[in-house]
Structures are given as structure tokens and as C-alpha cells.
CSV table of N, CA and C in Angstrom, one decimal:
chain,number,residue,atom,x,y,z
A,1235,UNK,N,111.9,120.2,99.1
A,1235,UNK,CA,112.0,118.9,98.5
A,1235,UNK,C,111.4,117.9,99.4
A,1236,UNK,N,111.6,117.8,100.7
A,1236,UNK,CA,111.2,117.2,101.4
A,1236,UNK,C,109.4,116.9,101.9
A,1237,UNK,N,109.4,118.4,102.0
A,1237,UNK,CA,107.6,118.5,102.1
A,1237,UNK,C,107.1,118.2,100.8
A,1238,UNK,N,107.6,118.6,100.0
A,1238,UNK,CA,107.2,117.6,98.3
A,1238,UNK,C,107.1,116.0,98.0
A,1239,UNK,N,107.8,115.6,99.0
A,1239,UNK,CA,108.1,114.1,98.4
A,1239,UNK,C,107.2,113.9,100.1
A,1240,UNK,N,106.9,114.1,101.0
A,1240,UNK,CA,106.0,114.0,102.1
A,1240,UNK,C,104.8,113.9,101.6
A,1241,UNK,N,104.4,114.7,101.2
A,1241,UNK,CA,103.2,115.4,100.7
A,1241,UNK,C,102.3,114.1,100.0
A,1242,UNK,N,103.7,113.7,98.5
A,1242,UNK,CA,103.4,112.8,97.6
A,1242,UNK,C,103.3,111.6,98.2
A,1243,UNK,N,103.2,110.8,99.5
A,1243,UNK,CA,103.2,110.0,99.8
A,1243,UNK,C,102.1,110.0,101.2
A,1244,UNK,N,102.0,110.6,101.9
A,1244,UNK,CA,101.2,110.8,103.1
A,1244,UNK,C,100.0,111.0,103.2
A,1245,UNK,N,99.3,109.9,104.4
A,1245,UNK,CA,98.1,110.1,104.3
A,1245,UNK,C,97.3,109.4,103.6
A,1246,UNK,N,96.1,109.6,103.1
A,1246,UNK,CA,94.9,108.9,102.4
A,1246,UNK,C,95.3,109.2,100.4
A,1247,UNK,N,95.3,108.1,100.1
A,1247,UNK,CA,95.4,108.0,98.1
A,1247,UNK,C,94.1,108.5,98.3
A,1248,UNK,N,92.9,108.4,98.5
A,1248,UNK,CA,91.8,108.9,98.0
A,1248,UNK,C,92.2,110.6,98.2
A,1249,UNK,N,92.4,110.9,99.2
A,1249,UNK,CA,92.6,112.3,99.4
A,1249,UNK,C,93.3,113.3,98.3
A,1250,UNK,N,94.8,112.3,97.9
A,1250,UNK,CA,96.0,112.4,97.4
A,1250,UNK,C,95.2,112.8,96.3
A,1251,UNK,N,94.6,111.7,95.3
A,1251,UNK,CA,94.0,112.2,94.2
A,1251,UNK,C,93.0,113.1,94.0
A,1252,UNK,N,92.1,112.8,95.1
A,1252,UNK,CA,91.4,114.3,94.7
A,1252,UNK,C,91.3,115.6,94.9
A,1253,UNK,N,92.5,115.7,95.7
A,1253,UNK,CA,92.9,117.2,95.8
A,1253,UNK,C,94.3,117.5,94.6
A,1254,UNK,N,94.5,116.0,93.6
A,1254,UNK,CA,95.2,116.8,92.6
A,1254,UNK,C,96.8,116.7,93.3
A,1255,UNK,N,97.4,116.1,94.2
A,1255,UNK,CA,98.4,116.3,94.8
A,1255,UNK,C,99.6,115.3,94.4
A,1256,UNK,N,98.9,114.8,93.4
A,1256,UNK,CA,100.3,113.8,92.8
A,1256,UNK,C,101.0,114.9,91.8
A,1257,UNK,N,99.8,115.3,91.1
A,1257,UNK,CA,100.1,116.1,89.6
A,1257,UNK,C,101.4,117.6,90.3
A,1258,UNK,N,100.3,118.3,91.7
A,1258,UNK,CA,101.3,119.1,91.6
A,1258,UNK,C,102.7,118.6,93.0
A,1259,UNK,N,102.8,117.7,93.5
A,1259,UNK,CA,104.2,118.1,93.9
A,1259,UNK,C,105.2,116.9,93.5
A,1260,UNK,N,104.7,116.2,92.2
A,1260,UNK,CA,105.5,115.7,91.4
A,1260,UNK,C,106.2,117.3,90.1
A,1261,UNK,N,105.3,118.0,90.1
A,1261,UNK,CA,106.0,119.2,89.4
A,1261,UNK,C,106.9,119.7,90.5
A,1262,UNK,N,106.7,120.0,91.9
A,1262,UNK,CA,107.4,120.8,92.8
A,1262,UNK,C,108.7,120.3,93.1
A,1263,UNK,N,108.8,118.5,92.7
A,1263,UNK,CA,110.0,117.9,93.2
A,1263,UNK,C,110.8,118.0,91.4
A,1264,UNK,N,109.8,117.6,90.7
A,1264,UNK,CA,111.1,118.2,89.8
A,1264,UNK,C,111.5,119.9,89.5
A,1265,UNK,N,111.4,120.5,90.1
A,1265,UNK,CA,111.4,121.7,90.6
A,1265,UNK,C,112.9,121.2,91.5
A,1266,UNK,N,112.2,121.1,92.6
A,1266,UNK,CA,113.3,120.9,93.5
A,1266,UNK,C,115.2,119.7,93.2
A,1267,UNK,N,114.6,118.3,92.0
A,1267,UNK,CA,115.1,118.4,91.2
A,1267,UNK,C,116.8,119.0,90.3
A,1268,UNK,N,116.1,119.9,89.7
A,1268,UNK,CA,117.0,121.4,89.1
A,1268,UNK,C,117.0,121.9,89.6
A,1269,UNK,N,117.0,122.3,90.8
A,1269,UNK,CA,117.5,123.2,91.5
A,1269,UNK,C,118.3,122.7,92.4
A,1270,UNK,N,118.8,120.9,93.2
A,1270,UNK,CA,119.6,120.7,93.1
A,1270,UNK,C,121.0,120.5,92.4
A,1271,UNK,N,120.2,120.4,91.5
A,1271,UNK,CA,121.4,119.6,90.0
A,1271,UNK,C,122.2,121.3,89.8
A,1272,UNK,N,121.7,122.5,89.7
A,1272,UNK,CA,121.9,124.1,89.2
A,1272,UNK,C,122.9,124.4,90.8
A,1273,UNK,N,122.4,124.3,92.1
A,1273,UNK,CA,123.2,124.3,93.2
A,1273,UNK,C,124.3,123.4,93.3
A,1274,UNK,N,124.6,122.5,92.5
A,1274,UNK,CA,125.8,121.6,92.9
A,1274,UNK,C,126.9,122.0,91.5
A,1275,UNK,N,126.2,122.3,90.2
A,1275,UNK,CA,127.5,123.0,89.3
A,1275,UNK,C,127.7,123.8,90.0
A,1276,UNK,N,126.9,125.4,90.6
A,1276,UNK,CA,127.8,126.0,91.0
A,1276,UNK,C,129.1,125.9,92.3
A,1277,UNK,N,128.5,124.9,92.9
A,1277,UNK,CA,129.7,124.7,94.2
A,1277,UNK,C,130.6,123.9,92.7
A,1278,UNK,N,130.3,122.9,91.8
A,1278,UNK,CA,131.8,122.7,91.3
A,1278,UNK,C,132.4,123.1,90.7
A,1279,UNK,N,131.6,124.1,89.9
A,1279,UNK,CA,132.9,125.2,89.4
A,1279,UNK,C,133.3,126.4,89.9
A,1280,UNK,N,132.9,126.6,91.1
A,1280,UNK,CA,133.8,127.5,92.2
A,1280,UNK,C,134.1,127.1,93.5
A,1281,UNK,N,133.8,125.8,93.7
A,1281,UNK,CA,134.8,125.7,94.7
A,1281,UNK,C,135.9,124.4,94.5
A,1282,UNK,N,136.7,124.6,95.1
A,1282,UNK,CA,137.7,122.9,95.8
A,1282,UNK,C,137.1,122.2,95.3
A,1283,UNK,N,138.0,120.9,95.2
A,1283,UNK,CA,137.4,119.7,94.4
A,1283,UNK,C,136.9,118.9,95.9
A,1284,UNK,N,137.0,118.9,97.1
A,1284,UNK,CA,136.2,118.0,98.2
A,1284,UNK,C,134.8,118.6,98.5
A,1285,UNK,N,134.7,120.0,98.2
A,1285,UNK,CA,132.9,121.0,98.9
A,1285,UNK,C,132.1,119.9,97.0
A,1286,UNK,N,132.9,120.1,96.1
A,1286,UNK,CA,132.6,119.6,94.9
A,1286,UNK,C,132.0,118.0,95.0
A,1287,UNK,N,132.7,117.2,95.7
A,1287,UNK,CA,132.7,115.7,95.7
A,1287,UNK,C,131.4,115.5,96.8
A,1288,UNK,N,131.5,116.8,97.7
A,1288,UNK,CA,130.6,116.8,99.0
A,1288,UNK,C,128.9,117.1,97.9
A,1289,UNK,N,129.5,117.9,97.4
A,1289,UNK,CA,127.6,118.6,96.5
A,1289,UNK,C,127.4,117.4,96.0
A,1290,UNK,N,128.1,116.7,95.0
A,1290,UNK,CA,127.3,115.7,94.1
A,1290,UNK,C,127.4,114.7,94.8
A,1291,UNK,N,128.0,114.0,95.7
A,1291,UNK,CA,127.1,113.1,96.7
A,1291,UNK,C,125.6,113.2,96.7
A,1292,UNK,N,125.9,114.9,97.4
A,1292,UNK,CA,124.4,115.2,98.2
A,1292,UNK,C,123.7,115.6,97.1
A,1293,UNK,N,123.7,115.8,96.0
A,1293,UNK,CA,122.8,115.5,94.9
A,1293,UNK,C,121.9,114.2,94.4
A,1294,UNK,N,123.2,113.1,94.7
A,1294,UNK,CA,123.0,112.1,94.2
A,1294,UNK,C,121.3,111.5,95.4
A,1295,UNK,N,122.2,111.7,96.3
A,1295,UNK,CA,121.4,111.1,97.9
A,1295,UNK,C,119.7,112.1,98.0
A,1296,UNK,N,119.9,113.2,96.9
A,1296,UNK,CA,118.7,113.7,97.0
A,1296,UNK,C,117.7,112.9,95.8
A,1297,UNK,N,118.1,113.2,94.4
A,1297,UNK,CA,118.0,112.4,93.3
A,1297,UNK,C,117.3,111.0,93.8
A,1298,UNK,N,118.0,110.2,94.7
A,1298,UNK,CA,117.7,109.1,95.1
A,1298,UNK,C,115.4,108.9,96.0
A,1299,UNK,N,116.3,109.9,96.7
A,1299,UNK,CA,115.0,110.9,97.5
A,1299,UNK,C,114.1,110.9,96.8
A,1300,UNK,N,113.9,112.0,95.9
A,1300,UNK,CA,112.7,111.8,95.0
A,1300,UNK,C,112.5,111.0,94.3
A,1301,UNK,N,113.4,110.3,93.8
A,1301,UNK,CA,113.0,108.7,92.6
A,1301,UNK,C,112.3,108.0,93.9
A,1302,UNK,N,112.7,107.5,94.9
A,1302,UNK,CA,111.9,106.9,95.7
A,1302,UNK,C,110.1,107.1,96.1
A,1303,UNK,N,110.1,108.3,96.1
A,1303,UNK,CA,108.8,108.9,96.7
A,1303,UNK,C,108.3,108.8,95.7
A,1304,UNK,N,108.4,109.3,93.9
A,1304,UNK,CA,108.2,109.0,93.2
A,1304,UNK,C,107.3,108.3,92.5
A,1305,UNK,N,108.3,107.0,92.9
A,1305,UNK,CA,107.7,105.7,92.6
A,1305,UNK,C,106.4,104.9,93.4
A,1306,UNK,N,106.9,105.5,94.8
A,1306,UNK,CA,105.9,104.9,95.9
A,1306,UNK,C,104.7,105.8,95.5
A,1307,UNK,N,104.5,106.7,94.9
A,1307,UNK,CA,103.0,107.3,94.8
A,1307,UNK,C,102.6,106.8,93.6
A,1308,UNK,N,103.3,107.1,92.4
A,1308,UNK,CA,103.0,105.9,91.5
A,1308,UNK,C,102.6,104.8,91.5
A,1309,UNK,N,103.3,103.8,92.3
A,1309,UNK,CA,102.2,103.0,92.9
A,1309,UNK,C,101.0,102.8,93.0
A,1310,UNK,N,100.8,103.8,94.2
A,1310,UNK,CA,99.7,104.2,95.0
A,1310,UNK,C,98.5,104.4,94.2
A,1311,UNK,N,98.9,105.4,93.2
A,1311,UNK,CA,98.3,105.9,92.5
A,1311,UNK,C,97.4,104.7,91.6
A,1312,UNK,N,98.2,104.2,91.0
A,1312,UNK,CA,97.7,103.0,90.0
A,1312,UNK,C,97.0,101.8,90.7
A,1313,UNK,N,97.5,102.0,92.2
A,1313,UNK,CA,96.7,100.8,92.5
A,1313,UNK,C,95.6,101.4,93.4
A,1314,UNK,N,95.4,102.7,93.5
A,1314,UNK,CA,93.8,103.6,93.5
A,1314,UNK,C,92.8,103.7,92.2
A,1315,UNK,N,93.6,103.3,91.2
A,1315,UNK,CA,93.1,103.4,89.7
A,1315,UNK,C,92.9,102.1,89.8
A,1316,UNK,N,93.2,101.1,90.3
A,1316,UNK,CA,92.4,99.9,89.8
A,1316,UNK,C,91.7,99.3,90.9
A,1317,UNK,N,91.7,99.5,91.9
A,1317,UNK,CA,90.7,99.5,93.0
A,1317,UNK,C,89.2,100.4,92.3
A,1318,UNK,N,89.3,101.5,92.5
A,1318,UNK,CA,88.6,102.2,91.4
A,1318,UNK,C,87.6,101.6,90.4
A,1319,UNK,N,88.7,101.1,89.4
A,1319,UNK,CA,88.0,100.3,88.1
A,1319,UNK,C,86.9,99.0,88.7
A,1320,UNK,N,87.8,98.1,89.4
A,1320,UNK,CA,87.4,97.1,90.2
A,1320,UNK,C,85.7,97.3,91.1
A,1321,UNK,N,85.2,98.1,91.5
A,1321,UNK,CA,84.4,98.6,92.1
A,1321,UNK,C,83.3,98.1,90.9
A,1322,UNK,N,82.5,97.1,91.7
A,1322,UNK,CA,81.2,96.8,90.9
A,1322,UNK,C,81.5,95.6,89.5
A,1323,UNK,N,82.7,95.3,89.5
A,1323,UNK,CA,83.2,94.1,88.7
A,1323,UNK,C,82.8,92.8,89.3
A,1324,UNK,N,82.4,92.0,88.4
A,1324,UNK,CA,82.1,90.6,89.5
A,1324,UNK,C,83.7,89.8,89.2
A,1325,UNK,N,83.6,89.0,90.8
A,1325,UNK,CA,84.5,89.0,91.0
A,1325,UNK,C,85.6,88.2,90.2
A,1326,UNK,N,85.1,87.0,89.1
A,1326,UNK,CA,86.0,86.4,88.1
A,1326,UNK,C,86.5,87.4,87.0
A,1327,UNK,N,85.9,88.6,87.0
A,1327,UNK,CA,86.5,89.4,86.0
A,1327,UNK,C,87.8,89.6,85.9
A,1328,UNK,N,88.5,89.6,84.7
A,1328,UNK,CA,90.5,89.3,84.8
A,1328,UNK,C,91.0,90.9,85.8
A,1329,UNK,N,90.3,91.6,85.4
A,1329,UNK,CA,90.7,93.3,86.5
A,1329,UNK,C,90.7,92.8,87.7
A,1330,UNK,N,89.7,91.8,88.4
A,1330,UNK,CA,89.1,92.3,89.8
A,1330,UNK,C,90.3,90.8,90.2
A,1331,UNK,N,90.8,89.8,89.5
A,1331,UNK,CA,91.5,88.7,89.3
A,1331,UNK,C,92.9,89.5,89.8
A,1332,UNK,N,93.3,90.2,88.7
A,1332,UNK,CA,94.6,90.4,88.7
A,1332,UNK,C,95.0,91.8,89.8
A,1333,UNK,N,93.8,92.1,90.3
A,1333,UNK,CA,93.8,93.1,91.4
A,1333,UNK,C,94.6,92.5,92.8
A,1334,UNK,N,93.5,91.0,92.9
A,1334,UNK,CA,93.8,90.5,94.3
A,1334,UNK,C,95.2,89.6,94.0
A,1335,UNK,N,95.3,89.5,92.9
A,1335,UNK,CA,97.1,88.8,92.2
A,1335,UNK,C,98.1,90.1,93.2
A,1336,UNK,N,97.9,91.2,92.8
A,1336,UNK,CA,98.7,92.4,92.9
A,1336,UNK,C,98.6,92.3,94.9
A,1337,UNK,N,97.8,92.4,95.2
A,1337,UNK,CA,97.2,92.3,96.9
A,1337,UNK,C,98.0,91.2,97.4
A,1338,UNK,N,98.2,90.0,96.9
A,1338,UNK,CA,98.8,89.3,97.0
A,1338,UNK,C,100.2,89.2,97.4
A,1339,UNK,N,100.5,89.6,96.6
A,1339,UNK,CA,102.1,89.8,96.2
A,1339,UNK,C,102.7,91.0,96.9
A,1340,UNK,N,101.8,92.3,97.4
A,1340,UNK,CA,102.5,92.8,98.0
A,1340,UNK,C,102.3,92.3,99.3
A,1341,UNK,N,101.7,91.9,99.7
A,1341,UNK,CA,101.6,91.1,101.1
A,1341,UNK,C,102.8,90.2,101.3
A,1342,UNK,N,103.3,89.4,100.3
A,1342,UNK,CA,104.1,88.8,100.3
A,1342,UNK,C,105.6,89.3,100.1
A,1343,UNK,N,105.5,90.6,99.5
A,1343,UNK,CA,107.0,91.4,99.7
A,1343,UNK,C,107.1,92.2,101.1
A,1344,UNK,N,106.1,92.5,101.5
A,1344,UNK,CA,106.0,93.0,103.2
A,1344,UNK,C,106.4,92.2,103.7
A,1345,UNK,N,106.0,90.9,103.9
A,1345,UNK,CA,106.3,89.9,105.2
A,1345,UNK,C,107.9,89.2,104.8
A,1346,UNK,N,108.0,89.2,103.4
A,1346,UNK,CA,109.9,88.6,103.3
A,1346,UNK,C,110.7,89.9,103.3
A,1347,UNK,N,110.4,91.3,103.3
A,1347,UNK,CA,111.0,92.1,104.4
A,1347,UNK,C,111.4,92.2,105.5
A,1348,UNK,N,110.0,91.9,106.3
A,1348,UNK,CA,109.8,91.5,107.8
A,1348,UNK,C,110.7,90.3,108.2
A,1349,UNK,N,110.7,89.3,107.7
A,1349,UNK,CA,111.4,88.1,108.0
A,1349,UNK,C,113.0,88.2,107.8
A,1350,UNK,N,113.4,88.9,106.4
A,1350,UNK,CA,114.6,89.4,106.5
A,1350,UNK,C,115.6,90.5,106.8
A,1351,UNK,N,114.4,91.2,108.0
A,1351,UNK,CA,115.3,92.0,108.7
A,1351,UNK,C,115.1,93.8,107.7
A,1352,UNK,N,114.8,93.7,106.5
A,1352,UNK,CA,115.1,94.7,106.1
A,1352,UNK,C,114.2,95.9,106.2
């Protein structure tokens, strides 16, 4: 799960996409996925209710895991696809507009992270 959701995030988006690496270790993490969700029934219906409370934590904190990585390539991805599109647009065009809108704004959720510590 881990090298799956690494994978999905690391490195160059140009690379990411053209070796096809969103498509497969977004399958590998939902893979990984059911196979935590299938490993944590069986600890709760054979063991103690604490190894039980302990699995679905660590389900939960995995779940968490890949929704994160998830989303950050998602991202990535979309804003490789409009970078992309953008290429050869002049520059009042509403794409190549709402591109540097997007540029914008994450610049501006980086630095009120930065400022708030988070």
C-alpha cells in the first residue's frame, strides 16, 4: 500500500502519466484497499474485542492513507491535463485565464500553511 500510494505521488506528473502510473497503482491501492477492509473482519470476528478496536483503527488510518494520495495525484493529474491543453493558447483564453486563477490559489494555500504553522 505504501509503495502504491508513493509511487502515485512521486517524482515527475509528466513521467507519472506517461508511463500509465496513475491508472495502475490507483488499481493496486484499491487492491490494497480490500485487503485491508478482508484483514480486519477477520481479526473481528476471531479475536477479543481490543486486537478488533486495534484492526479497525488501523483500517481506518490506512483508508485515510490512500484517500489522501488519491486525491493529491488527482490533482496532479488534472492540473497536467490543463497545463497540457493550455500549451499554445493565447494567453486571454478563459483555459490559459483560469489556469493561472488555479496557480494562484495554490500559491496562496502553500504560504497560509506556512504562516499557520501547519
Amino acid at each position: 500500500m505504501r509503495t502504491a500510494g508513493r509511487l502515485l505521488t512521486e517524482g515527475s506528473v509528466n513521467d507519472r502519466v506517461s508511463r500509465g502510473v496513475f491508472t495502475a497503482q490507483r488499481a493496486a491501492l484499491a487492491e490494497a484497499r480490500i485487503a485491508t477492509q478482508e484483514a480486519a473482519l477477520v481479526v473481528t470476528l476471531e479475536r477479543p474485542e481490543q486486537p478488533a478496536v486495534k484492526a479497525e483503527t488501523l483500517v481506518h488510518r490506512c483508508q485515510r492513507f490512500i484517500d489522501v494520495r488519491e486525491l493529491r495525484a488527482e490533482a496532479e493529474e488534472a492540473a497536467h491535463s490543463i497545463r497540457t491543453a493550455r500549451a499554445g493558447l493565447a494567453v486571454d483564453d478563459p483555459l490559459s485565464e483560469f489556469a493561472e486563477a488555479m496557480e494562484v490559489l495554490k500559491a496562496e494555500l502553500r504560504r497560509s500553511r506556512v504562516t499557520s504553522g501547519s
